[in-house]
Amino acid sequence: KQEVTQIPAALSVPEGENLVLNCSFTDSAIYNLQWFRQDPGKGLTSLLLIQSSQREQTSGRLNASLDKSSGRSTLYIAASQPGDSATYLCAVLNQGGKLIFGQGTELSVKP
Amino acid sequence: EAGVAQSPRYKIIEKRQSVAFWCNPISGHATLYWYQQILGQGPKLLIQFQNNGVVDDSQLPKDRFSAERLKGVDSTLKIQPAKLEDSAVYLCASSQKAGYEQYFGPGTRLTVT
């Protein structure tokens, strides 16, 4: 059974810092991995999607990497801003076609 | 392109009452999903539709939850009777096909008192 774990559960950093969010999964047989952002009271916004054959994806200040063999992904946020404050969720699409989520990392960027 | 629409956005009910949520997916998306997100946790899939057929409802508490997707477009999720532990955000998502990128609606926040 696929399990997705995110560490840390919460993170507080000063503005301008570079930071890394971690995601691990137990079954490497995945189709893709996706990082989402969730603002309080809102739905999920897709940030980056990495296909199983890819190693990383970049969008602006965000870079996500995928190491399928070790069951790990990282989301790197450069030069963090207060507007980056949100919960970040990692999810893997398993070969049954089901999206399995981690519990999220709550990020707070202080001005 | 319009996104996934959900209503209502918020609902407060007493335990043992019934409630229904509505979802309108992105036009042309064949696959529709309902997720339950309890505070502090990631979303958990309740049910997946392919057009108007159920693909996966293994995590749906069928004694109290039901869902339908008539005509393969809009969908409703119903809870009857509600329990305190049903308090959560209910998210609807859609994708062009199963396995493709999913797009999420804003969710319905349910509070059961």
mmCIF file with all atom_site columns, C-alpha atoms in Angstrom:
data_model
loop_
_atom_site.group_PDB
_atom_site.id
_atom_site.type_symbol
_atom_site.label_atom_id
_atom_site.label_alt_id
_atom_site.label_comp_id
_atom_site.label_asym_id
_atom_site.label_entity_id
_atom_site.label_seq_id
_atom_site.pdbx_PDB_ins_code
_atom_site.Cartn_x
_atom_site.Cartn_y
_atom_site.Cartn_z
_atom_site.occupancy
_atom_site.B_iso_or_equiv
_atom_site.pdbx_formal_charge
_atom_site.auth_seq_id
_atom_site.auth_comp_id
_atom_site.auth_asym_id
_atom_site.auth_atom_id
_atom_site.pdbx_PDB_model_num
ATOM 1   C CA . LYS A 1 1   ? 0.000   0.000  0.000   1.00 0.00 ? 1   LYS A CA 1
ATOM 2   C CA . GLN A 1 2   ? 1.424   3.346  -1.087  1.00 0.00 ? 2   GLN A CA 1
ATOM 3   C CA . GLU A 1 3   ? 2.185   5.774  1.712   1.00 0.00 ? 3   GLU A CA 1
ATOM 4   C CA . VAL A 1 4   ? 3.349   9.355  1.241   1.00 0.00 ? 4   VAL A CA 1
ATOM 5   C CA . THR A 1 5   ? 5.116   11.243 4.018   1.00 0.00 ? 5   THR A CA 1
ATOM 6   C CA . GLN A 1 6   ? 6.063   14.914 4.135   1.00 0.00 ? 6   GLN A CA 1
ATOM 7   C CA . ILE A 1 7   ? 8.667   16.407 6.408   1.00 0.00 ? 7   ILE A CA 1
ATOM 8   C CA . PRO A 1 8   ? 8.550   18.806 8.155   1.00 0.00 ? 8   PRO A CA 1
ATOM 9   C CA . ALA A 1 9   ? 4.888   19.207 9.076   1.00 0.00 ? 9   ALA A CA 1
ATOM 10  C CA . ALA A 1 10  ? 5.420   22.935 9.593   1.00 0.00 ? 10  ALA A CA 1
ATOM 11  C CA . LEU A 1 11  ? 8.183   25.373 8.724   1.00 0.00 ? 11  LEU A CA 1
ATOM 12  C CA . SER A 1 12  ? 8.708   29.040 9.518   1.00 0.00 ? 12  SER A CA 1
ATOM 13  C CA . VAL A 1 13  ? 11.423  31.027 7.721   1.00 0.00 ? 13  VAL A CA 1
ATOM 14  C CA . PRO A 1 14  ? 12.361  34.691 7.294   1.00 0.00 ? 14  PRO A CA 1
ATOM 15  C CA . GLU A 1 15  ? 11.699  36.331 3.967   1.00 0.00 ? 15  GLU A CA 1
ATOM 16  C CA . GLY A 1 16  ? 14.406  35.828 1.353   1.00 0.00 ? 16  GLY A CA 1
ATOM 17  C CA . GLU A 1 17  ? 15.560  32.446 2.546   1.00 0.00 ? 17  GLU A CA 1
ATOM 18  C CA . ASN A 1 18  ? 15.871  29.460 0.213   1.00 0.00 ? 18  ASN A CA 1
ATOM 19  C CA . LEU A 1 19  ? 14.071  26.383 1.519   1.00 0.00 ? 19  LEU A CA 1
ATOM 20  C CA . VAL A 1 20  ? 13.477  22.717 0.785   1.00 0.00 ? 20  VAL A CA 1
ATOM 21  C CA . LEU A 1 21  ? 10.351  20.672 1.436   1.00 0.00 ? 21  LEU A CA 1
ATOM 22  C CA . ASN A 1 22  ? 10.650  16.901 1.488   1.00 0.00 ? 22  ASN A CA 1
ATOM 23  C CA . CYS A 1 23  ? 8.342   14.140 0.319   1.00 0.00 ? 23  CYS A CA 1
ATOM 24  C CA . SER A 1 24  ? 8.906   10.391 0.476   1.00 0.00 ? 24  SER A CA 1
ATOM 25  C CA . PHE A 1 25  ? 6.838   7.503  -0.853  1.00 0.00 ? 25  PHE A CA 1
ATOM 26  C CA . THR A 1 26  ? 7.009   3.785  -0.186  1.00 0.00 ? 26  THR A CA 1
ATOM 27  C CA . ASP A 1 27  ? 6.204   2.280  -3.610  1.00 0.00 ? 27  ASP A CA 1
ATOM 28  C CA . SER A 1 28  ? 8.395   3.415  -6.511  1.00 0.00 ? 28  SER A CA 1
ATOM 29  C CA . ALA A 1 29  ? 5.887   2.151  -9.117  1.00 0.00 ? 29  ALA A CA 1
ATOM 30  C CA . ILE A 1 30  ? 4.354   5.559  -9.833  1.00 0.00 ? 30  ILE A CA 1
ATOM 31  C CA . TYR A 1 31  ? 3.216   7.344  -12.987 1.00 0.00 ? 31  TYR A CA 1
ATOM 32  C CA . ASN A 1 32  ? 4.005   10.827 -11.761 1.00 0.00 ? 32  ASN A CA 1
ATOM 33  C CA . LEU A 1 33  ? 4.450   13.038 -8.719  1.00 0.00 ? 33  LEU A CA 1
ATOM 34  C CA . GLN A 1 34  ? 2.759   16.355 -8.236  1.00 0.00 ? 34  GLN A CA 1
ATOM 35  C CA . TRP A 1 35  ? 3.282   19.271 -5.859  1.00 0.00 ? 35  TRP A CA 1
ATOM 36  C CA . PHE A 1 36  ? 0.257   21.358 -4.889  1.00 0.00 ? 36  PHE A CA 1
ATOM 37  C CA . ARG A 1 37  ? -0.263  24.548 -2.967  1.00 0.00 ? 37  ARG A CA 1
ATOM 38  C CA . GLN A 1 38  ? -3.292  25.049 -0.699  1.00 0.00 ? 38  GLN A CA 1
ATOM 39  C CA . ASP A 1 39  ? -4.196  28.412 0.795   1.00 0.00 ? 39  ASP A CA 1
ATOM 40  C CA . PRO A 1 40  ? -6.454  28.493 3.872   1.00 0.00 ? 40  PRO A CA 1
ATOM 41  C CA . GLY A 1 41  ? -10.067 27.801 2.934   1.00 0.00 ? 41  GLY A CA 1
ATOM 42  C CA . LYS A 1 42  ? -9.171  27.234 -0.698  1.00 0.00 ? 42  LYS A CA 1
ATOM 43  C CA . GLY A 1 43  ? -8.778  24.315 -3.057  1.00 0.00 ? 43  GLY A CA 1
ATOM 44  C CA . LEU A 1 44  ? -5.540  22.895 -4.429  1.00 0.00 ? 44  LEU A CA 1
ATOM 45  C CA . THR A 1 45  ? -3.405  24.643 -7.026  1.00 0.00 ? 45  THR A CA 1
ATOM 46  C CA . SER A 1 46  ? -1.016  22.472 -9.005  1.00 0.00 ? 46  SER A CA 1
ATOM 47  C CA . LEU A 1 47  ? 2.543   23.804 -8.912  1.00 0.00 ? 47  LEU A CA 1
ATOM 48  C CA . LEU A 1 48  ? 4.653   21.193 -10.660 1.00 0.00 ? 48  LEU A CA 1
ATOM 49  C CA . LEU A 1 49  ? 4.089   17.730 -12.127 1.00 0.00 ? 49  LEU A CA 1
ATOM 50  C CA . ILE A 1 50  ? 7.036   15.375 -12.693 1.00 0.00 ? 50  ILE A CA 1
ATOM 51  C CA . GLN A 1 51  ? 6.518   12.333 -14.891 1.00 0.00 ? 51  GLN A CA 1
ATOM 52  C CA . SER A 1 52  ? 8.107   9.112  -13.636 1.00 0.00 ? 52  SER A CA 1
ATOM 53  C CA . SER A 1 53  ? 10.706  9.296  -16.434 1.00 0.00 ? 53  SER A CA 1
ATOM 54  C CA . GLN A 1 54  ? 11.780  12.820 -15.453 1.00 0.00 ? 54  GLN A CA 1
ATOM 55  C CA . ARG A 1 55  ? 14.231  13.947 -12.783 1.00 0.00 ? 55  ARG A CA 1
ATOM 56  C CA . GLU A 1 56  ? 13.059  17.502 -12.197 1.00 0.00 ? 56  GLU A CA 1
ATOM 57  C CA . GLN A 1 57  ? 10.744  20.319 -13.203 1.00 0.00 ? 57  GLN A CA 1
ATOM 58  C CA . THR A 1 58  ? 11.135  24.056 -12.772 1.00 0.00 ? 58  THR A CA 1
ATOM 59  C CA . SER A 1 59  ? 8.679   26.914 -12.681 1.00 0.00 ? 59  SER A CA 1
ATOM 60  C CA . GLY A 1 60  ? 9.916   30.358 -11.725 1.00 0.00 ? 60  GLY A CA 1
ATOM 61  C CA . ARG A 1 61  ? 11.367  30.199 -8.209  1.00 0.00 ? 61  ARG A CA 1
ATOM 62  C CA . LEU A 1 62  ? 10.214  26.609 -7.750  1.00 0.00 ? 62  LEU A CA 1
ATOM 63  C CA . ASN A 1 63  ? 12.188  23.488 -8.579  1.00 0.00 ? 63  ASN A CA 1
ATOM 64  C CA . ALA A 1 64  ? 10.981  19.969 -7.894  1.00 0.00 ? 64  ALA A CA 1
ATOM 65  C CA . SER A 1 65  ? 13.152  16.867 -8.138  1.00 0.00 ? 65  SER A CA 1
ATOM 66  C CA . LEU A 1 66  ? 12.230  13.201 -8.249  1.00 0.00 ? 66  LEU A CA 1
ATOM 67  C CA . ASP A 1 67  ? 14.329  10.177 -7.326  1.00 0.00 ? 67  ASP A CA 1
ATOM 68  C CA . LYS A 1 68  ? 12.065  7.214  -7.948  1.00 0.00 ? 68  LYS A CA 1
ATOM 69  C CA . SER A 1 69  ? 14.553  4.588  -6.866  1.00 0.00 ? 69  SER A CA 1
ATOM 70  C CA . SER A 1 70  ? 14.884  6.063  -3.390  1.00 0.00 ? 70  SER A CA 1
ATOM 71  C CA . GLY A 1 71  ? 11.227  7.122  -3.207  1.00 0.00 ? 71  GLY A CA 1
ATOM 72  C CA . ARG A 1 72  ? 11.960  10.790 -2.641  1.00 0.00 ? 72  ARG A CA 1
ATOM 73  C CA . SER A 1 73  ? 11.051  14.198 -4.006  1.00 0.00 ? 73  SER A CA 1
ATOM 74  C CA . THR A 1 74  ? 12.043  17.675 -2.943  1.00 0.00 ? 74  THR A CA 1
ATOM 75  C CA . LEU A 1 75  ? 10.463  21.053 -3.621  1.00 0.00 ? 75  LEU A CA 1
ATOM 76  C CA . TYR A 1 76  ? 12.982  23.868 -3.596  1.00 0.00 ? 76  TYR A CA 1
ATOM 77  C CA . ILE A 1 77  ? 11.705  27.428 -3.178  1.00 0.00 ? 77  ILE A CA 1
ATOM 78  C CA . ALA A 1 78  ? 14.226  30.165 -3.895  1.00 0.00 ? 78  ALA A CA 1
ATOM 79  C CA . ALA A 1 79  ? 14.144  33.615 -2.305  1.00 0.00 ? 79  ALA A CA 1
ATOM 80  C CA . SER A 1 80  ? 10.987  32.957 -0.312  1.00 0.00 ? 80  SER A CA 1
ATOM 81  C CA . GLN A 1 81  ? 8.326   35.681 0.003   1.00 0.00 ? 81  GLN A CA 1
ATOM 82  C CA . PRO A 1 82  ? 5.452   36.191 2.472   1.00 0.00 ? 82  PRO A CA 1
ATOM 83  C CA . GLY A 1 83  ? 3.077   35.346 -0.406  1.00 0.00 ? 83  GLY A CA 1
ATOM 84  C CA . ASP A 1 84  ? 4.553   31.841 -0.457  1.00 0.00 ? 84  ASP A CA 1
ATOM 85  C CA . SER A 1 85  ? 2.931   31.139 2.915   1.00 0.00 ? 85  SER A CA 1
ATOM 86  C CA . ALA A 1 86  ? 0.557   28.209 2.412   1.00 0.00 ? 86  ALA A CA 1
ATOM 87  C CA . THR A 1 87  ? 0.344   24.444 2.854   1.00 0.00 ? 87  THR A CA 1
ATOM 88  C CA . TYR A 1 88  ? 2.318   22.456 0.287   1.00 0.00 ? 88  TYR A CA 1
ATOM 89  C CA . LEU A 1 89  ? 1.087   18.971 -0.584  1.00 0.00 ? 89  LEU A CA 1
ATOM 90  C CA . CYS A 1 90  ? 2.906   16.220 -2.417  1.00 0.00 ? 90  CYS A CA 1
ATOM 91  C CA . ALA A 1 91  ? 0.937   13.509 -4.229  1.00 0.00 ? 91  ALA A CA 1
ATOM 92  C CA . VAL A 1 92  ? 1.883   10.449 -6.275  1.00 0.00 ? 92  VAL A CA 1
ATOM 93  C CA . LEU A 1 93  ? -0.223  8.894  -8.999  1.00 0.00 ? 93  LEU A CA 1
ATOM 94  C CA . ASN A 1 94  ? 0.079   5.146  -8.559  1.00 0.00 ? 94  ASN A CA 1
ATOM 95  C CA . GLN A 1 95  ? -0.320  2.536  -11.234 1.00 0.00 ? 95  GLN A CA 1
ATOM 96  C CA . GLY A 1 96  ? -3.917  1.960  -10.190 1.00 0.00 ? 96  GLY A CA 1
ATOM 97  C CA . GLY A 1 97  ? -4.603  5.530  -11.308 1.00 0.00 ? 97  GLY A CA 1
ATOM 98  C CA . LYS A 1 98  ? -5.147  6.784  -7.755  1.00 0.00 ? 98  LYS A CA 1
ATOM 99  C CA . LEU A 1 99  ? -3.618  10.019 -6.438  1.00 0.00 ? 99  LEU A CA 1
ATOM 100 C CA . ILE A 1 100 ? -2.151  9.475  -2.957  1.00 0.00 ? 100 ILE A CA 1
ATOM 101 C CA . PHE A 1 101 ? -1.388  12.577 -0.899  1.00 0.00 ? 101 PHE A CA 1
ATOM 102 C CA . GLY A 1 102 ? 1.001   13.338 1.914   1.00 0.00 ? 102 GLY A CA 1
ATOM 103 C CA . GLN A 1 103 ? -0.252  15.247 4.920   1.00 0.00 ? 103 GLN A CA 1
ATOM 104 C CA . GLY A 1 104 ? 1.330   18.508 3.809   1.00 0.00 ? 104 GLY A CA 1
ATOM 105 C CA . THR A 1 105 ? 3.914   20.995 5.046   1.00 0.00 ? 105 THR A CA 1
ATOM 106 C CA . GLU A 1 106 ? 2.562   24.266 6.415   1.00 0.00 ? 106 GLU A CA 1
ATOM 107 C CA . LEU A 1 107 ? 4.957   27.044 5.395   1.00 0.00 ? 107 LEU A CA 1
ATOM 108 C CA . SER A 1 108 ? 5.062   30.466 6.982   1.00 0.00 ? 108 SER A CA 1
ATOM 109 C CA . VAL A 1 109 ? 7.369   33.132 5.515   1.00 0.00 ? 109 VAL A CA 1
ATOM 110 C CA . LYS A 1 110 ? 7.862   36.047 7.885   1.00 0.00 ? 110 LYS A CA 1
ATOM 111 C CA . PRO A 1 111 ? 8.460   39.560 6.501   1.00 0.00 ? 111 PRO A CA 1
ATOM 112 C CA . GLU B 2 1   ? -11.326 28.058 -19.537 1.00 0.00 ? 1   GLU B CA 1
ATOM 113 C CA . ALA B 2 2   ? -13.600 27.815 -16.493 1.00 0.00 ? 2   ALA B CA 1
ATOM 114 C CA . GLY B 2 3   ? -12.303 25.756 -13.609 1.00 0.00 ? 3   GLY B CA 1
ATOM 115 C CA . VAL B 2 4   ? -14.040 23.174 -11.453 1.00 0.00 ? 4   VAL B CA 1
ATOM 116 C CA . ALA B 2 5   ? -17.050 24.669 -9.693  1.00 0.00 ? 5   ALA B CA 1
ATOM 117 C CA . GLN B 2 6   ? -18.399 23.512 -6.350  1.00 0.00 ? 6   GLN B CA 1
ATOM 118 C CA . SER B 2 7   ? -21.288 24.569 -4.153  1.00 0.00 ? 7   SER B CA 1
ATOM 119 C CA . PRO B 2 8   ? -22.008 25.374 -1.458  1.00 0.00 ? 8   PRO B CA 1
ATOM 120 C CA . ARG B 2 9   ? -18.666 26.691 -0.196  1.00 0.00 ? 9   ARG B CA 1
ATOM 121 C CA . TYR B 2 10  ? -19.616 26.253 3.460   1.00 0.00 ? 10  TYR B CA 1
ATOM 122 C CA . LYS B 2 11  ? -22.224 24.181 5.258   1.00 0.00 ? 11  LYS B CA 1
ATOM 123 C CA . ILE B 2 12  ? -23.011 23.714 8.935   1.00 0.00 ? 12  ILE B CA 1
ATOM 124 C CA . ILE B 2 13  ? -25.406 20.933 9.946   1.00 0.00 ? 13  ILE B CA 1
ATOM 125 C CA . GLU B 2 14  ? -26.279 18.966 13.050  1.00 0.00 ? 14  GLU B CA 1
ATOM 126 C CA . LYS B 2 15  ? -25.379 15.311 13.366  1.00 0.00 ? 15  LYS B CA 1
ATOM 127 C CA . ARG B 2 16  ? -27.902 12.918 11.859  1.00 0.00 ? 16  ARG B CA 1
ATOM 128 C CA . GLN B 2 17  ? -28.977 15.515 9.296   1.00 0.00 ? 17  GLN B CA 1
ATOM 129 C CA . SER B 2 18  ? -28.363 15.052 5.594   1.00 0.00 ? 18  SER B CA 1
ATOM 130 C CA . VAL B 2 19  ? -26.332 17.235 3.227   1.00 0.00 ? 19  VAL B CA 1
ATOM 131 C CA . ALA B 2 20  ? -25.520 17.328 -0.477  1.00 0.00 ? 20  ALA B CA 1
ATOM 132 C CA . PHE B 2 21  ? -22.641 18.847 -2.393  1.00 0.00 ? 21  PHE B CA 1
ATOM 133 C CA . TRP B 2 22  ? -22.542 19.703 -6.073  1.00 0.00 ? 22  TRP B CA 1
ATOM 134 C CA . CYS B 2 23  ? -19.647 19.715 -8.537  1.00 0.00 ? 23  CYS B CA 1
ATOM 135 C CA . ASN B 2 24  ? -19.384 20.898 -12.131 1.00 0.00 ? 24  ASN B CA 1
ATOM 136 C CA . PRO B 2 25  ? -16.115 19.709 -13.739 1.00 0.00 ? 25  PRO B CA 1
ATOM 137 C CA . ILE B 2 26  ? -14.099 21.356 -16.471 1.00 0.00 ? 26  ILE B CA 1
ATOM 138 C CA . SER B 2 27  ? -15.886 20.991 -19.796 1.00 0.00 ? 27  SER B CA 1
ATOM 139 C CA . GLY B 2 28  ? -14.824 17.869 -21.648 1.00 0.00 ? 28  GLY B CA 1
ATOM 140 C CA . HIS B 2 29  ? -13.227 16.172 -18.663 1.00 0.00 ? 29  HIS B CA 1
ATOM 141 C CA . ALA B 2 30  ? -14.308 12.554 -18.568 1.00 0.00 ? 30  ALA B CA 1
ATOM 142 C CA . THR B 2 31  ? -12.999 11.711 -15.113 1.00 0.00 ? 31  THR B CA 1
ATOM 143 C CA . LEU B 2 32  ? -14.364 13.214 -11.900 1.00 0.00 ? 32  LEU B CA 1
ATOM 144 C CA . TYR B 2 33  ? -13.126 12.662 -8.352  1.00 0.00 ? 33  TYR B CA 1
ATOM 145 C CA . TRP B 2 34  ? -14.451 13.420 -4.873  1.00 0.00 ? 34  TRP B CA 1
ATOM 146 C CA . TYR B 2 35  ? -11.931 13.756 -2.044  1.00 0.00 ? 35  TYR B CA 1
ATOM 147 C CA . GLN B 2 36  ? -12.350 14.214 1.712   1.00 0.00 ? 36  GLN B CA 1
ATOM 148 C CA . GLN B 2 37  ? -9.751  16.347 3.492   1.00 0.00 ? 37  GLN B CA 1
ATOM 149 C CA . ILE B 2 38  ? -9.818  16.267 7.286   1.00 0.00 ? 38  ILE B CA 1
ATOM 150 C CA . LEU B 2 39  ? -8.063  19.152 9.023   1.00 0.00 ? 39  LEU B CA 1
ATOM 151 C CA . GLY B 2 40  ? -4.302  18.619 9.103   1.00 0.00 ? 40  GLY B CA 1
ATOM 152 C CA . GLN B 2 41  ? -4.352  15.741 6.623   1.00 0.00 ? 41  GLN B CA 1
ATOM 153 C CA . GLY B 2 42  ? -3.963  15.329 2.898   1.00 0.00 ? 42  GLY B CA 1
ATOM 154 C CA . PRO B 2 43  ? -7.025  14.691 0.714   1.00 0.00 ? 43  PRO B CA 1
ATOM 155 C CA . LYS B 2 44  ? -8.295  11.117 0.556   1.00 0.00 ? 44  LYS B CA 1
ATOM 156 C CA . LEU B 2 45  ? -10.106 9.807  -2.515  1.00 0.00 ? 45  LEU B CA 1
ATOM 157 C CA . LEU B 2 46  ? -13.723 8.866  -1.840  1.00 0.00 ? 46  LEU B CA 1
ATOM 158 C CA . ILE B 2 47  ? -14.954 8.031  -5.329  1.00 0.00 ? 47  ILE B CA 1
ATOM 159 C CA . GLN B 2 48  ? -13.820 8.255  -8.955  1.00 0.00 ? 48  GLN B CA 1
ATOM 160 C CA . PHE B 2 49  ? -16.139 8.426  -11.965 1.00 0.00 ? 49  PHE B CA 1
ATOM 161 C CA . GLN B 2 50  ? -15.273 7.761  -15.598 1.00 0.00 ? 50  GLN B CA 1
ATOM 162 C CA . ASN B 2 51  ? -18.051 9.490  -17.534 1.00 0.00 ? 51  ASN B CA 1
ATOM 163 C CA . ASN B 2 52  ? -21.134 8.362  -15.558 1.00 0.00 ? 52  ASN B CA 1
ATOM 164 C CA . GLY B 2 53  ? -19.688 5.068  -14.310 1.00 0.00 ? 53  GLY B CA 1
ATOM 165 C CA . VAL B 2 54  ? -17.954 4.418  -10.985 1.00 0.00 ? 54  VAL B CA 1
ATOM 166 C CA . VAL B 2 55  ? -14.299 3.367  -11.316 1.00 0.00 ? 55  VAL B CA 1
ATOM 167 C CA . ASP B 2 56  ? -13.289 3.305  -7.658  1.00 0.00 ? 56  ASP B CA 1
ATOM 168 C CA . ASP B 2 57  ? -15.429 3.741  -4.550  1.00 0.00 ? 57  ASP B CA 1
ATOM 169 C CA . SER B 2 58  ? -13.414 1.542  -2.235  1.00 0.00 ? 58  SER B CA 1
ATOM 170 C CA . GLN B 2 59  ? -12.935 4.330  0.335   1.00 0.00 ? 59  GLN B CA 1
ATOM 171 C CA . LEU B 2 60  ? -16.535 5.571  0.287   1.00 0.00 ? 60  LEU B CA 1
ATOM 172 C CA . PRO B 2 61  ? -18.493 4.790  3.508   1.00 0.00 ? 61  PRO B CA 1
ATOM 173 C CA . LYS B 2 62  ? -21.432 3.407  1.605   1.00 0.00 ? 62  LYS B CA 1
ATOM 174 C CA . ASP B 2 63  ? -23.692 3.112  4.628   1.00 0.00 ? 63  ASP B CA 1
ATOM 175 C CA . ARG B 2 64  ? -23.966 6.916  4.740   1.00 0.00 ? 64  ARG B CA 1
ATOM 176 C CA . PHE B 2 65  ? -22.305 8.374  1.651   1.00 0.00 ? 65  PHE B CA 1
ATOM 177 C CA . SER B 2 66  ? -23.613 8.231  -1.903  1.00 0.00 ? 66  SER B CA 1
ATOM 178 C CA . ALA B 2 67  ? -22.579 9.897  -5.134  1.00 0.00 ? 67  ALA B CA 1
ATOM 179 C CA . GLU B 2 68  ? -23.834 10.079 -8.660  1.00 0.00 ? 68  GLU B CA 1
ATOM 180 C CA . ARG B 2 69  ? -22.798 11.589 -11.940 1.00 0.00 ? 69  ARG B CA 1
ATOM 181 C CA . LEU B 2 70  ? -25.829 11.582 -14.159 1.00 0.00 ? 70  LEU B CA 1
ATOM 182 C CA . LYS B 2 71  ? -25.192 12.290 -17.865 1.00 0.00 ? 71  LYS B CA 1
ATOM 183 C CA . GLY B 2 72  ? -21.455 12.168 -17.213 1.00 0.00 ? 72  GLY B CA 1
ATOM 184 C CA . VAL B 2 73  ? -21.118 15.861 -16.365 1.00 0.00 ? 73  VAL B CA 1
ATOM 185 C CA . ASP B 2 74  ? -22.213 17.296 -12.987 1.00 0.00 ? 74  ASP B CA 1
ATOM 186 C CA . SER B 2 75  ? -21.934 15.235 -9.839  1.00 0.00 ? 75  SER B CA 1
ATOM 187 C CA . THR B 2 76  ? -23.500 15.262 -6.394  1.00 0.00 ? 76  THR B CA 1
ATOM 188 C CA . LEU B 2 77  ? -22.141 13.781 -3.176  1.00 0.00 ? 77  LEU B CA 1
ATOM 189 C CA . LYS B 2 78  ? -24.601 13.111 -0.364  1.00 0.00 ? 78  LYS B CA 1
ATOM 190 C CA . ILE B 2 79  ? -24.149 12.263 3.293   1.00 0.00 ? 79  ILE B CA 1
ATOM 191 C CA . GLN B 2 80  ? -27.099 10.816 5.213   1.00 0.00 ? 80  GLN B CA 1
ATOM 192 C CA . PRO B 2 81  ? -27.028 10.770 8.189   1.00 0.00 ? 81  PRO B CA 1
ATOM 193 C CA . ALA B 2 82  ? -23.998 12.926 8.998   1.00 0.00 ? 82  ALA B CA 1
ATOM 194 C CA . LYS B 2 83  ? -21.653 12.147 11.895  1.00 0.00 ? 83  LYS B CA 1
ATOM 195 C CA . LEU B 2 84  ? -19.312 14.466 13.770  1.00 0.00 ? 84  LEU B CA 1
ATOM 196 C CA . GLU B 2 85  ? -16.301 12.817 12.104  1.00 0.00 ? 85  GLU B CA 1
ATOM 197 C CA . ASP B 2 86  ? -17.608 13.849 8.659   1.00 0.00 ? 86  ASP B CA 1
ATOM 198 C CA . SER B 2 87  ? -16.493 17.418 9.385   1.00 0.00 ? 87  SER B CA 1
ATOM 199 C CA . ALA B 2 88  ? -13.977 18.078 6.619   1.00 0.00 ? 88  ALA B CA 1
ATOM 200 C CA . VAL B 2 89  ? -13.407 19.842 3.330   1.00 0.00 ? 89  VAL B CA 1
ATOM 201 C CA . TYR B 2 90  ? -14.885 17.983 0.364   1.00 0.00 ? 90  TYR B CA 1
ATOM 202 C CA . LEU B 2 91  ? -12.929 18.573 -2.809  1.00 0.00 ? 91  LEU B CA 1
ATOM 203 C CA . CYS B 2 92  ? -14.010 17.800 -6.334  1.00 0.00 ? 92  CYS B CA 1
ATOM 204 C CA . ALA B 2 93  ? -11.466 17.351 -9.110  1.00 0.00 ? 93  ALA B CA 1
ATOM 205 C CA . SER B 2 94  ? -11.592 16.492 -12.784 1.00 0.00 ? 94  SER B CA 1
ATOM 206 C CA . SER B 2 95  ? -9.191  15.316 -15.469 1.00 0.00 ? 95  SER B CA 1
ATOM 207 C CA . GLN B 2 96  ? -9.378  14.711 -19.209 1.00 0.00 ? 96  GLN B CA 1
ATOM 208 C CA . LYS B 2 97  ? -8.875  11.007 -18.630 1.00 0.00 ? 97  LYS B CA 1
ATOM 209 C CA . ALA B 2 98  ? -7.911  8.787  -15.717 1.00 0.00 ? 98  ALA B CA 1
ATOM 210 C CA . GLY B 2 99  ? -4.220  9.212  -14.977 1.00 0.00 ? 99  GLY B CA 1
ATOM 211 C CA . TYR B 2 100 ? -4.040  12.705 -16.462 1.00 0.00 ? 100 TYR B CA 1
ATOM 212 C CA . GLU B 2 101 ? -3.425  15.851 -14.409 1.00 0.00 ? 101 GLU B CA 1
ATOM 213 C CA . GLN B 2 102 ? -6.256  16.610 -11.991 1.00 0.00 ? 102 GLN B CA 1
ATOM 214 C CA . TYR B 2 103 ? -7.707  20.083 -11.499 1.00 0.00 ? 103 TYR B CA 1
ATOM 215 C CA . PHE B 2 104 ? -9.341  20.875 -8.187  1.00 0.00 ? 104 PHE B CA 1
ATOM 216 C CA . GLY B 2 105 ? -12.320 22.984 -7.226  1.00 0.00 ? 105 GLY B CA 1
ATOM 217 C CA . PRO B 2 106 ? -12.373 25.345 -4.205  1.00 0.00 ? 106 PRO B CA 1
ATOM 218 C CA . GLY B 2 107 ? -13.968 22.746 -1.955  1.00 0.00 ? 107 GLY B CA 1
ATOM 219 C CA . THR B 2 108 ? -16.933 22.686 0.420   1.00 0.00 ? 108 THR B CA 1
ATOM 220 C CA . ARG B 2 109 ? -16.169 23.042 4.101   1.00 0.00 ? 109 ARG B CA 1
ATOM 221 C CA . LEU B 2 110 ? -18.606 20.926 6.134   1.00 0.00 ? 110 LEU B CA 1
ATOM 222 C CA . THR B 2 111 ? -19.013 21.347 9.881   1.00 0.00 ? 111 THR B CA 1
ATOM 223 C CA . VAL B 2 112 ? -21.141 18.797 11.716  1.00 0.00 ? 112 VAL B CA 1
ATOM 224 C CA . THR B 2 113 ? -22.185 19.867 15.223  1.00 0.00 ? 113 THR B CA 1
#
